[in-house]
Coordinates of C-alpha atoms and ligand atoms in Angstrom, one line a residue:
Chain A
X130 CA 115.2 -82.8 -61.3
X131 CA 111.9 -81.3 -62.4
X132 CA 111.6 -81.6 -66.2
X133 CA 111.1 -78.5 -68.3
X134 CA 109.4 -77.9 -71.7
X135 CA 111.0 -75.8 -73.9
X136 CA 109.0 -73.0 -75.0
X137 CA 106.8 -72.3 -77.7
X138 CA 107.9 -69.5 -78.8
X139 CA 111.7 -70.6 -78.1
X140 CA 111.2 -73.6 -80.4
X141 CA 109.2 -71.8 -83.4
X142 CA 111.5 -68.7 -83.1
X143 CA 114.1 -71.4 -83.9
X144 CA 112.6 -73.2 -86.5
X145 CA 112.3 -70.1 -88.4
X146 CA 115.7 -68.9 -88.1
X147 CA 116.2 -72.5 -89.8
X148 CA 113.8 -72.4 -92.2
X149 CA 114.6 -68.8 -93.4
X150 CA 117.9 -69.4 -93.5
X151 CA 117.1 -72.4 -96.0
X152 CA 114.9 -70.2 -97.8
X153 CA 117.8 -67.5 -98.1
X154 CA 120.4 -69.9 -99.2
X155 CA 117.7 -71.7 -102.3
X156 CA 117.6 -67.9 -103.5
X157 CA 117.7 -69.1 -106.8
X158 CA 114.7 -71.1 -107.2
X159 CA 112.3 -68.3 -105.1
X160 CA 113.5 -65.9 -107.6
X161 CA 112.1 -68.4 -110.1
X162 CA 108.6 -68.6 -108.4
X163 CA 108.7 -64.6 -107.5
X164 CA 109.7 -63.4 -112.1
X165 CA 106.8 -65.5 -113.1
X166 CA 104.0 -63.8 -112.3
X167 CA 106.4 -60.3 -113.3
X168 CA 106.8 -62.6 -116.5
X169 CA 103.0 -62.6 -117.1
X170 CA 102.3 -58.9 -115.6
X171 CA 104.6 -57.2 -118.5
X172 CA 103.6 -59.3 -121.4
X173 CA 100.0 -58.6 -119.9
X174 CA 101.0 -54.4 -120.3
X175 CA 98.5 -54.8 -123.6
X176 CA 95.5 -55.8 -122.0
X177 CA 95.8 -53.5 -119.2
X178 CA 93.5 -50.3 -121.3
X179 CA 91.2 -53.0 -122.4
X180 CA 91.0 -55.2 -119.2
X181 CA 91.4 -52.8 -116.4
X182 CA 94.9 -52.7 -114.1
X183 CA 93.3 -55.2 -111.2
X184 CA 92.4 -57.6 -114.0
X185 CA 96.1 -57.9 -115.2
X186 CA 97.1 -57.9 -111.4
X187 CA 95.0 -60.2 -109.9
X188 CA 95.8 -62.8 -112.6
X189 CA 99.4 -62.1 -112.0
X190 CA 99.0 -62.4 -108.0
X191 CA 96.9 -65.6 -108.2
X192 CA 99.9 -67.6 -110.5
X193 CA 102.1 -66.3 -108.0
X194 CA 100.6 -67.8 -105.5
X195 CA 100.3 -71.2 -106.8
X196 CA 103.6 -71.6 -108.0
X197 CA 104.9 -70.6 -104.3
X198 CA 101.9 -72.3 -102.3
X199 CA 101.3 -75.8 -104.6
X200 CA 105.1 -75.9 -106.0
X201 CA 107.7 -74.9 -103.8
X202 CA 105.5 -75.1 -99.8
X203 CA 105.1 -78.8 -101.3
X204 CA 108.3 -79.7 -102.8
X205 CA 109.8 -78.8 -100.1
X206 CA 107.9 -80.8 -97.2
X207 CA 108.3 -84.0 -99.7
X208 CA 112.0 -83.9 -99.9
X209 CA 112.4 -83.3 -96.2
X210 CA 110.4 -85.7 -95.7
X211 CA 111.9 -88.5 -97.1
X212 CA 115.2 -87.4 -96.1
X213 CA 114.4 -88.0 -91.9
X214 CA 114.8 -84.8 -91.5
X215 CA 110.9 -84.1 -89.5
X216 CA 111.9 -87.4 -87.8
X217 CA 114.8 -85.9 -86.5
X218 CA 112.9 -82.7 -84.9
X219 CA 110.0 -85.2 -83.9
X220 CA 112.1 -86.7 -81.5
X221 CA 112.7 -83.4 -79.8
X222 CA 110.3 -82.0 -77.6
X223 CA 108.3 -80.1 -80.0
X224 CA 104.9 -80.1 -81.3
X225 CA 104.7 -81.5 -84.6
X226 CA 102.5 -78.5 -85.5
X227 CA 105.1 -76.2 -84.7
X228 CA 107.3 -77.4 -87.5
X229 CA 104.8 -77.4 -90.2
X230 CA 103.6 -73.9 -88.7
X231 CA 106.9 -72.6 -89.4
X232 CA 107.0 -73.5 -92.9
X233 CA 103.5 -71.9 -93.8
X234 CA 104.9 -68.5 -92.2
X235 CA 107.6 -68.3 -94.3
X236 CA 105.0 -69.2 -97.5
X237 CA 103.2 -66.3 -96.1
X238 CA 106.3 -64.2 -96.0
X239 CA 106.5 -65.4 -99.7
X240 CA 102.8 -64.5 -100.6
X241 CA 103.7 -60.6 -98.7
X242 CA 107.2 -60.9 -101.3
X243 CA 105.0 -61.7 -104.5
X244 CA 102.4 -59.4 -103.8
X245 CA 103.9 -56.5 -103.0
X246 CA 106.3 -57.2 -106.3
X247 CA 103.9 -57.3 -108.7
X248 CA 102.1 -53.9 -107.2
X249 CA 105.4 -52.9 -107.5
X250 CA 106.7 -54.0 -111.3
X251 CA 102.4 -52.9 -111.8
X252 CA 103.1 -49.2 -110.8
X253 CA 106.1 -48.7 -112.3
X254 CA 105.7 -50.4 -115.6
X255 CA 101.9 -51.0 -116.6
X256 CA 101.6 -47.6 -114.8
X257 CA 98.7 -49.6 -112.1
X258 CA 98.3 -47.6 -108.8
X259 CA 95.2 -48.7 -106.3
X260 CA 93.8 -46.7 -103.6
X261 CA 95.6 -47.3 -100.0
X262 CA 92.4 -49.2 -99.6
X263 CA 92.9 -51.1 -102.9
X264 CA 96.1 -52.4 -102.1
X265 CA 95.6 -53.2 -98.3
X266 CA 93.0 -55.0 -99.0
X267 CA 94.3 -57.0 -101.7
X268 CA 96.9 -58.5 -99.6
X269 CA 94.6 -60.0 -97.1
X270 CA 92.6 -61.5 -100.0
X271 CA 96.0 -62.8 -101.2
X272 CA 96.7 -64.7 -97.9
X273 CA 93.1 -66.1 -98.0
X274 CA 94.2 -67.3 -101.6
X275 CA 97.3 -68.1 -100.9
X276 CA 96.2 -70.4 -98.2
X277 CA 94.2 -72.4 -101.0
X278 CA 97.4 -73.5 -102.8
X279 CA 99.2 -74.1 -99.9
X280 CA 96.4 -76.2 -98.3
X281 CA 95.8 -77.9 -101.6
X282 CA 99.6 -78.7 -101.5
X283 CA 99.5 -80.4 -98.2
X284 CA 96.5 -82.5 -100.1
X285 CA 99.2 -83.6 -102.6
X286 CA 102.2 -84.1 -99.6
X287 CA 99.6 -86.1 -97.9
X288 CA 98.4 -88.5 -100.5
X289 CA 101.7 -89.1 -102.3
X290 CA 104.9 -89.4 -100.5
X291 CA 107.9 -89.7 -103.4
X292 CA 109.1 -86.4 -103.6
X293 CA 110.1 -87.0 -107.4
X294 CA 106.3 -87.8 -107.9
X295 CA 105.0 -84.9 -105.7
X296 CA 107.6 -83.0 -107.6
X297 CA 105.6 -84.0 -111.1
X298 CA 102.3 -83.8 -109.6
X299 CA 102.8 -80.1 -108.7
X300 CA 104.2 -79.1 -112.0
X301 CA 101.3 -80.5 -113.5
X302 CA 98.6 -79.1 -111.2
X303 CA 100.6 -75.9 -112.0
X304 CA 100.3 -76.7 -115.6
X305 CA 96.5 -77.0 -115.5
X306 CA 96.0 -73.6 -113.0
X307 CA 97.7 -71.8 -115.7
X308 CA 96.2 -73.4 -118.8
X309 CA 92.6 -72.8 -117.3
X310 CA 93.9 -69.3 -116.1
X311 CA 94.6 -68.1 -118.9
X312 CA 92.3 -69.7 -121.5
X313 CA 89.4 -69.4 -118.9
X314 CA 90.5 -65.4 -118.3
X315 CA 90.6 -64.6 -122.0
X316 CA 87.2 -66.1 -122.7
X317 CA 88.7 -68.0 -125.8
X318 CA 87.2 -71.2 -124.9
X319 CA 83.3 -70.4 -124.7
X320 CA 81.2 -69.8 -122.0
X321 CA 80.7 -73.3 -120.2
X322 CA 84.4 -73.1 -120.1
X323 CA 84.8 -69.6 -118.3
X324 CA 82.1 -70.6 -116.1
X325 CA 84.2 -73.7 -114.8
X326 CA 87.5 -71.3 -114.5
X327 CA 85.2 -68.5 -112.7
X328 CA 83.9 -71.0 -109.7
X329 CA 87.3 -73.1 -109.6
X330 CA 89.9 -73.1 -107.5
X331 CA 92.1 -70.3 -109.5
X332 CA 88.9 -68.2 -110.6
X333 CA 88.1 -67.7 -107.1
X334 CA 91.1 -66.5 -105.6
X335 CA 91.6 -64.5 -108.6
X336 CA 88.3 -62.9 -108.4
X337 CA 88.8 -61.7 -104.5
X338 CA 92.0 -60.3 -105.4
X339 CA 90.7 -58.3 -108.7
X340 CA 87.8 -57.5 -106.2
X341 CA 89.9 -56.2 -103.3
X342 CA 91.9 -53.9 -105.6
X343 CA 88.3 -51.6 -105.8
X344 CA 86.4 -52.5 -103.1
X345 CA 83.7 -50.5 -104.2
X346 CA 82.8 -53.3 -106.8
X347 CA 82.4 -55.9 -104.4
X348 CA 79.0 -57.7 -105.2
X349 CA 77.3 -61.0 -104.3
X350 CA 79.2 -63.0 -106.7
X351 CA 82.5 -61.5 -105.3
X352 CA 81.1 -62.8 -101.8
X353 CA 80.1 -66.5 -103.2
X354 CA 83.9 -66.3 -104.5
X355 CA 85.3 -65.7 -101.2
X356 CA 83.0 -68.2 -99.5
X357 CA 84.3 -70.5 -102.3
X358 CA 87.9 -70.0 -101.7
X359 CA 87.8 -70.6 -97.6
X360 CA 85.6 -73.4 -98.4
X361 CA 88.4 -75.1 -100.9
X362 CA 91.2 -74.0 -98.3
X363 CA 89.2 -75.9 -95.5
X364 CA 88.5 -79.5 -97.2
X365 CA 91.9 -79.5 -99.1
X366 CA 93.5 -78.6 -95.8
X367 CA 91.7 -80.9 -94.2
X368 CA 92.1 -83.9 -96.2
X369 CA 95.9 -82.9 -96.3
X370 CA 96.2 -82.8 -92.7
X371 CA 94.1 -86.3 -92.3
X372 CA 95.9 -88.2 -95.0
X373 CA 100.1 -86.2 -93.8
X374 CA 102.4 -88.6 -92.6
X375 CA 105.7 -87.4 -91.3
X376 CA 107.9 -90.3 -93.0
X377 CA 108.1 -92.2 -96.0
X378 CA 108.7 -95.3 -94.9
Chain B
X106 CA 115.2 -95.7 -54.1
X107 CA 112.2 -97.5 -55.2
X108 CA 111.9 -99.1 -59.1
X109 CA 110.5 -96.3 -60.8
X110 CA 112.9 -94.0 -59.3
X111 CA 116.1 -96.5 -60.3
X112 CA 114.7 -96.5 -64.0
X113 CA 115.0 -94.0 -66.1
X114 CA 113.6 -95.9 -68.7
X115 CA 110.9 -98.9 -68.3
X116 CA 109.6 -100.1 -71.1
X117 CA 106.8 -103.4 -70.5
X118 CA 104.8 -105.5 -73.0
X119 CA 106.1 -103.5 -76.0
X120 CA 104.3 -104.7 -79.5
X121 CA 105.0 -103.1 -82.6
X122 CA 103.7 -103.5 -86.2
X123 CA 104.2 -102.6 -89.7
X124 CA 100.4 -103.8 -91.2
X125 CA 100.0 -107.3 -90.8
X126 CA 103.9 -107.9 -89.9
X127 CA 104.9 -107.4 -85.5
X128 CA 108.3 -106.1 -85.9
X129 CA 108.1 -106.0 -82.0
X130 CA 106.5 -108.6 -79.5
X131 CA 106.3 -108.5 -75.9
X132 CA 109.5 -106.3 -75.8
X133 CA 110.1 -105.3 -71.7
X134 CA 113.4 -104.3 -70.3
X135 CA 114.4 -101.2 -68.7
X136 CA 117.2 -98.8 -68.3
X137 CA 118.9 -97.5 -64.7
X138 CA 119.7 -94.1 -64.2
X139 CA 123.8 -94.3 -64.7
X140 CA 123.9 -96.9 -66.6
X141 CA 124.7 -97.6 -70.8
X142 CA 122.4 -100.9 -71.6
X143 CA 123.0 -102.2 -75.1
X144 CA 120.3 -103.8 -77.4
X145 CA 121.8 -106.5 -79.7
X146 CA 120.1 -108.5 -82.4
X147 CA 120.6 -109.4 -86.3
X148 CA 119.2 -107.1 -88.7
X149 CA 115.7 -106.9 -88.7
X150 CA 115.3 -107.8 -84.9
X151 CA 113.6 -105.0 -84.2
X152 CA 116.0 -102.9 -82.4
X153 CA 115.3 -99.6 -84.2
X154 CA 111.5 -99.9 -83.8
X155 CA 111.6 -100.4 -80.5
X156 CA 114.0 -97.1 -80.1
X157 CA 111.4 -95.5 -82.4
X158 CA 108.5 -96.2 -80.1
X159 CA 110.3 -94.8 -77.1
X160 CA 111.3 -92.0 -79.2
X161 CA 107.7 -91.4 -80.1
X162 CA 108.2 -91.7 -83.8
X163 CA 105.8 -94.4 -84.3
X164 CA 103.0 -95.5 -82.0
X165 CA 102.9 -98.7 -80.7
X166 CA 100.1 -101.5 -81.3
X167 CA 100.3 -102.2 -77.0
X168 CA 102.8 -101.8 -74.0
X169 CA 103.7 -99.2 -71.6
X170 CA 106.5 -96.8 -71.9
X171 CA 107.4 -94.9 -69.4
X172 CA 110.4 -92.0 -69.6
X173 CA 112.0 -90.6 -66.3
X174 CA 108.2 -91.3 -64.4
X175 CA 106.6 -90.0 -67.3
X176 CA 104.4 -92.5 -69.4
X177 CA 104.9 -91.5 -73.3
X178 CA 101.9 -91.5 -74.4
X179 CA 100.1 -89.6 -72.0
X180 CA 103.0 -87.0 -71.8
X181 CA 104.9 -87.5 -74.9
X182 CA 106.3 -83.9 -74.9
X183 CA 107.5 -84.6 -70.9
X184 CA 109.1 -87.8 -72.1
X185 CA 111.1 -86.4 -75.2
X186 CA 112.6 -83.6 -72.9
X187 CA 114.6 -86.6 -70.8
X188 CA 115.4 -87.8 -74.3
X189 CA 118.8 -87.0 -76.1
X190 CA 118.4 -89.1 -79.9
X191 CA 120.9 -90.1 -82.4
X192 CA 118.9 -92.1 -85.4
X193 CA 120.2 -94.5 -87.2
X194 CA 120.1 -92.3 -90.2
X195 CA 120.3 -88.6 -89.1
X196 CA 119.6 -86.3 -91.6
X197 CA 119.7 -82.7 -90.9
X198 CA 118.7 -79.4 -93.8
X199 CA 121.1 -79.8 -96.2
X200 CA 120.9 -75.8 -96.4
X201 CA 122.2 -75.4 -93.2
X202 CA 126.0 -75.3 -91.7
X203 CA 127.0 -77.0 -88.9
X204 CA 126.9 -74.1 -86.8
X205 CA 123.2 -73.7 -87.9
X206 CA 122.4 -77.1 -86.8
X207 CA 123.5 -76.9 -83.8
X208 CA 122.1 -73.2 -82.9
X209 CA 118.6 -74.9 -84.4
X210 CA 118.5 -78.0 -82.0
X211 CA 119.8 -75.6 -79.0
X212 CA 116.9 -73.7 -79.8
X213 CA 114.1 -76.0 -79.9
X214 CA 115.9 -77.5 -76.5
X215 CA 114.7 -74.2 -75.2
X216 CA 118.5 -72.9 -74.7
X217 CA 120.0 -70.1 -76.8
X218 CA 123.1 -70.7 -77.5
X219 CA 125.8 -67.8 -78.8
X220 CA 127.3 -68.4 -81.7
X221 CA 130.8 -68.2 -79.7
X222 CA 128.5 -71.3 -77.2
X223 CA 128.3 -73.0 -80.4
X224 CA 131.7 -72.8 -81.4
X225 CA 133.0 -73.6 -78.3
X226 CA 131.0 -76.9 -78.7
X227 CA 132.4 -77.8 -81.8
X228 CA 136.0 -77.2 -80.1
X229 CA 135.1 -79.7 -77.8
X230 CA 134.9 -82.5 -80.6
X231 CA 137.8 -80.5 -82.8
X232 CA 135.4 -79.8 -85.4
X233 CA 135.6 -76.0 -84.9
X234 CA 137.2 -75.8 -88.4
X235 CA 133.7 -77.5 -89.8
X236 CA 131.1 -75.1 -88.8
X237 CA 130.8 -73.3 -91.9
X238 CA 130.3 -76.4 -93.9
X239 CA 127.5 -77.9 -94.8
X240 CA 126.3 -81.4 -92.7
X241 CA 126.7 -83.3 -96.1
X242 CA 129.9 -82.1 -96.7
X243 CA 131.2 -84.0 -93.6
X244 CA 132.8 -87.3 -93.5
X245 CA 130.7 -90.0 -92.1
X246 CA 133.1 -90.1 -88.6
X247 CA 132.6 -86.0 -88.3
X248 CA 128.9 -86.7 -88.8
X249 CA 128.6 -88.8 -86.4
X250 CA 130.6 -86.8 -84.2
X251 CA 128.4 -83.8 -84.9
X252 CA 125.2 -85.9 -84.3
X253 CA 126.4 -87.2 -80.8
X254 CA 127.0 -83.5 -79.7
X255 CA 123.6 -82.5 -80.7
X256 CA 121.8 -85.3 -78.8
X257 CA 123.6 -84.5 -76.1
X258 CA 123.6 -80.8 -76.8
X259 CA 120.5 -80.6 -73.7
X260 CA 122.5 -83.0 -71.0
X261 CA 119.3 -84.9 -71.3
X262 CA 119.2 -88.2 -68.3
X263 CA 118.6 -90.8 -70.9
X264 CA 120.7 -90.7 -74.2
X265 CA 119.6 -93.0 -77.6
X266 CA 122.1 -93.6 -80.0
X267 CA 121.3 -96.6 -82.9
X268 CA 124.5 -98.0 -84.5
X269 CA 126.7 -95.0 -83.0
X270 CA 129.9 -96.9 -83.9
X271 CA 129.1 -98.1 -87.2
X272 CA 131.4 -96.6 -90.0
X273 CA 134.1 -95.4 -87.9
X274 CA 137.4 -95.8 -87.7
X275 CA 139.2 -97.7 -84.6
X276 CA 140.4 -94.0 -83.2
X277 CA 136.9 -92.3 -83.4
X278 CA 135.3 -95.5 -81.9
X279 CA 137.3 -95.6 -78.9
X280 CA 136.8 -91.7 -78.7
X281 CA 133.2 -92.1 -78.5
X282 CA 133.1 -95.0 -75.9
X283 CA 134.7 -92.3 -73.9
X284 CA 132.0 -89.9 -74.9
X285 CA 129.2 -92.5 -74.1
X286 CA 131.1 -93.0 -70.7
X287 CA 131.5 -89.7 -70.2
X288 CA 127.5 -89.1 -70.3
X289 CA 127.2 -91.9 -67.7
X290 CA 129.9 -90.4 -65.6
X291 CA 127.6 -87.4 -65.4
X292 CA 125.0 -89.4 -64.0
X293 CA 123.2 -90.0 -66.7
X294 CA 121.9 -93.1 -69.1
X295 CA 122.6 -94.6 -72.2
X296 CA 120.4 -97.1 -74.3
X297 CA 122.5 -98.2 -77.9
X298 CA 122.4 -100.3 -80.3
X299 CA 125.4 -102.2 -82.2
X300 CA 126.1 -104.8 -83.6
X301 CA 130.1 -105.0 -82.4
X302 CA 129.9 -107.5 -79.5
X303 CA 133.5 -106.0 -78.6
X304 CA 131.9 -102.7 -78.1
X305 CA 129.2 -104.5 -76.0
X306 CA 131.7 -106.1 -74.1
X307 CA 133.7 -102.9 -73.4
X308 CA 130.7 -99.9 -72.8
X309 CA 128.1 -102.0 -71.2
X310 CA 126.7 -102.7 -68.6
X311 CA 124.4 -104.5 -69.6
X312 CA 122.6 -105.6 -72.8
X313 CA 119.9 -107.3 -74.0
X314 CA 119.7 -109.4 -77.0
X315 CA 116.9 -108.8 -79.5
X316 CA 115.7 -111.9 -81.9
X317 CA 112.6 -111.9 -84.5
X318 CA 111.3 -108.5 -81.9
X319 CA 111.4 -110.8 -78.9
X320 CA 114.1 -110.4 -76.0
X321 CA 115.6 -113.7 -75.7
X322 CA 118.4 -112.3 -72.8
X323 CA 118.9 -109.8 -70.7
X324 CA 122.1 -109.6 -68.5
X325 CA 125.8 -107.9 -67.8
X326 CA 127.6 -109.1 -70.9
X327 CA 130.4 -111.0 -68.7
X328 CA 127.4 -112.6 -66.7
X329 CA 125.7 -113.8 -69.8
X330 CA 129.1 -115.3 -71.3
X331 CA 129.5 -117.5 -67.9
X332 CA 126.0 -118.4 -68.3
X333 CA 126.3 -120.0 -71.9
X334 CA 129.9 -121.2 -71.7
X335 CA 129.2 -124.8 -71.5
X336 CA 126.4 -124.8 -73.9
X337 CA 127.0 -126.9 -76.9
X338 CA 125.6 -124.3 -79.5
X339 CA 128.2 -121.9 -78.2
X340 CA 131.4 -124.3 -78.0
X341 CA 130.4 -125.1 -81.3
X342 CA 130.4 -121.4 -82.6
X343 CA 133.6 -120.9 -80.9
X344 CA 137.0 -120.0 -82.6
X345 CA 140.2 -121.0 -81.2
X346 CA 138.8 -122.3 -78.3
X347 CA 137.9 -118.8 -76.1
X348 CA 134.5 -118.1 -75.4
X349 CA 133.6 -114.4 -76.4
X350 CA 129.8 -113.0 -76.3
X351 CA 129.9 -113.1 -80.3
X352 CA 130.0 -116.7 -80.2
X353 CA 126.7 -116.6 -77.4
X354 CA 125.4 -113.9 -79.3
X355 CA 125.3 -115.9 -82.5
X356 CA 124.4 -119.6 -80.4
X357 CA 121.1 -117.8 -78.9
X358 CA 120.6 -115.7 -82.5
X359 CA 121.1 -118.6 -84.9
X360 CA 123.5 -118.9 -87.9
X361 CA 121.2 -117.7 -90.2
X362 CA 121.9 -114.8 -92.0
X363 CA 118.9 -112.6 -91.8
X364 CA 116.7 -111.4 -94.9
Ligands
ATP148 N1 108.4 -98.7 -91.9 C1 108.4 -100.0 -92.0 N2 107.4 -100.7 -92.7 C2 107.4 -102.1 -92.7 N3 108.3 -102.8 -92.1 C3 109.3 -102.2 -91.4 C4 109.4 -100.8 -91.3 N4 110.4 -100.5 -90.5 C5 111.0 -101.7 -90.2 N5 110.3 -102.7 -90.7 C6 110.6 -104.1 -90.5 O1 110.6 -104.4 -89.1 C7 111.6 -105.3 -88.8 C8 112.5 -104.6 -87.7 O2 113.1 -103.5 -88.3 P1 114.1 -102.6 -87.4 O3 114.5 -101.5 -88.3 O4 113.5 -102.3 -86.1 O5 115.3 -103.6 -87.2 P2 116.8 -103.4 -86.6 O6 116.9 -104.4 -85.5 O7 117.0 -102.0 -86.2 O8 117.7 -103.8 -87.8 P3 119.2 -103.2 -88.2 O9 120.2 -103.9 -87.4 O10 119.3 -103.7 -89.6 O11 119.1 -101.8 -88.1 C9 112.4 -105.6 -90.0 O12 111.9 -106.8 -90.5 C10 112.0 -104.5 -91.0 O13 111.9 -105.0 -92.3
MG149 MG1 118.2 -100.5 -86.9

């Protein structure tokens, strides 16, 4: 009897139904991760005539994206983790990458979601509209960003394997992403401060974002930003694949 | 039928470690096609590492293993397709019902199943009332039942199941001997692990007992009986005077109970 592999696209078209059905049922908590940047966007509405409307977005996008990409992409592969449950669907004949690849599509299902929610909640309540061009490109920009926090959470699944420590970890990378954010954004802190916000991990992602809402704008520092943000994505992806290890034992 | 086309299963000069400590030395045996071959050994012999590495969970220090003619490291993905796996502690997304499960693992066994397939499937093992609940909502006996199905779910030639027995009741055991002997009656293999001699005794055909990740025997269970009844360790092991594998079992394995 001549042995068959399943097929690719069999086995990640199954994975997904699974994973978006897990997704679908923990509705609670991605409603969590998708009101905070809407949170931030409406008690932003002030700084909107003084700031400009991609300046409130793209601040709003970029926490989005790491509370989706650092918190819940990572959270998630540490519990499953340590429960067996990637040990169970190693044995199978899959490719490990296949399961990991179906997690990061629904994360960039997720980014898509947040995205288009805050251009959305932008429009109708801060009154924001972007060109057609505006918005499309923003949402390439926010994939590239979004593939920072996701990548730099597979740095944090990789080196630490408790999920109740991953779990702390996150909240307070999260913490420190928002506290640089906003202090950073606001310029309250002094220059040397911004500076370190502008070329970090959050000021970069933010910057292509803002950036991608008026093309027109974009300058060499706009380029060094992008060039930044695929070089983060790349080491902290990198390191997370090298240092990943599918059980906790 | 020449060896490699008897085995479904050979695995030679198997060494696994943890760091510094060899959970598994020099481990060889191998599995016919058709047959159910039990590994036996006290806790910690090494019987779930050894399952792991044919499983391709961990990767062993040395030794060949070789799935169906196909060697597992070179082909891992050819290997796992003869495989059907029950772990020792299966843990499926806690999200998920039992119908999802099992429509999940159908997929990624390249079938696609119905949901009236799956339901039918769950008939089968009279857990069609169960689908819509959760996995962890299950008692340990449906679990098991639940994860027996799914390893089979692919009638895969060579079937792993580690501790299938433990935690259930005397009905559901004796239900899922006839399960195990139902796979072999297809044609196919078993390999298991338990530590019930009786269920040895009863399923096997042959086993092997495991000791500090060393085989120390490998034989039909009545066979290996006969060979140790006059041994002194044994008679002195015995109870009420009759000879049962439990009492070679614990002769060749020691007294000891292990850390
Ligand atoms: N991930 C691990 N890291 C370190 N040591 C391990 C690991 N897994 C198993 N061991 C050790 O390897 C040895 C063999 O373990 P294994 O799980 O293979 O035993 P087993 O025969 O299946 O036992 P049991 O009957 O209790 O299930 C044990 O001493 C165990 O402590
Ligand atoms: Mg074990």
């Amino acid at each position: 009897m001549e042995t068959v592999i399943p097929k690719t696209s069999t086995v990640l078209a199954a994975l997904l139904k699974a994973d978006l059905t897990t997704q679908w049922r923990n509705r609670r908590a991605v409603i969590l991760t998708l009101i905070v940047p809407v949170i931030i966007l409406m008690s932003w509405k002030g700084l909107v005539a003084a700031a400009g409307g991609p300046f409130v977005l793209s601040n709003s996008i970029t926490i989005g994206l790491i509370a989706t990409g650092l918190m819940s992409y990572s959270n998630a592969i540490a519990r499953d983790r340590d429960k067996g449950i990637f040990q169970r669907l190693r044995v199978a004949p899959v490719a490990p990458w296949t399961i990991i690849l179906s997690r990061l599509i629904v994360q960039m299902m997720m980014i898509l979601a947040i995205t288009t929610l805050v251009f959305i909640v932008g429009n109708n309540y801060d009154k924001i509209t972007l060109t057609p061009a505006g918005y499309a490109f923003s949402y390439l920009t926010a994939i590239i960003g979004g593939a920072v926090y996701l990548s730099l959470g597979q740095m944090i699944v990789g080196r630490i394997t408790s999920p109740e420590t991953v779990s702390s970890t996150t909240r307070l990378v999260y913490f420190v992403f928002i506290m640089v954010g906003m202090f950073g954004e606001l310029n309250v802190l002094g220059k040397s401060v911004h500076d370190l916000e502008h070329w970090s991990p959050y000021g970069t992602v933010k910057t292509i974002v803002a950036v991608s809402m008026e093309p027109g704008k974009w300058n060499s520092d706009t380029s060094t930003s992008l060039l930044l943000t695929i070089g983060y994505a790349l080491v902290f992806a990198t390191l997370g694949i090298k240092w990943f290890k599918w059980n906790t034992k | 039928m020449d060896q490699q086309e008897a085995n479904i299963l050979t695995v030679e000069g198997l060494n696994v470690s943890y760091g510094n400590f060899q959970a598994v030395q020099n481990v060889s045996f191998s599995v016919r096609r058709g047959e159910i071959f039990g590994l036996l050994g006290p806790n910690g012999a090494g019987k779930t590492s050894t399952l792991s590495a044919v499983e391709g969970l961990l990767k062993p220090e040395s030794g060949s293993i070789n799935v169906d003619g196909y060697n597992a490291a070179e082909k891992p993905l050819y290997a796992r397709a003869s495989l059907g796996v029950q772990l020792q502690s299966t843990s499926f997304q806690p999200e998920l019902f039992v119908i999802e499960v099992l429509q999940l693992y159908g997929g990624i066994y390249g079938l696609s199943l119905t949901k009236n397939d799956v339901l039918a499937i769950l008939r089968d093992i009279n857990l069609e009332d169960q689908a819509f609940k959760k996995f962890g909502q299950l008692s340990g006996g449906q679990q098991q039942r639940v994860s027996l199905v799914i390893a089979t779910i692919h009638n895969p030639k060579l079937v792993l199941l580690d501790e299938p027995t433990t935690g259930l009741d005397p009905q559901s055991r004796r239900q899922l001997w006839e399960r195990i002997e139902a796979i072999r009656e297809k044609g196919h293999a078993v390999l298991l692990t338990t530590h019930s001699m009786e269920e040895a005794e009863s399923v096997c055909d042959r086993i092997a007992i495991i000791d500090h990740g060393r085989v120390i025997a490998i034989d039909t269970p009545q066979a290996m009986i006969d060979k140790h009844r006059e041994d002194k360790e044994v008679i002195a092991v015995s109870r009420r005077g009759k000879i049962t594998l439990e009492d070679v079992f614990i002769a060749l394995t020691g007294k000891a109970v292990r850390a």
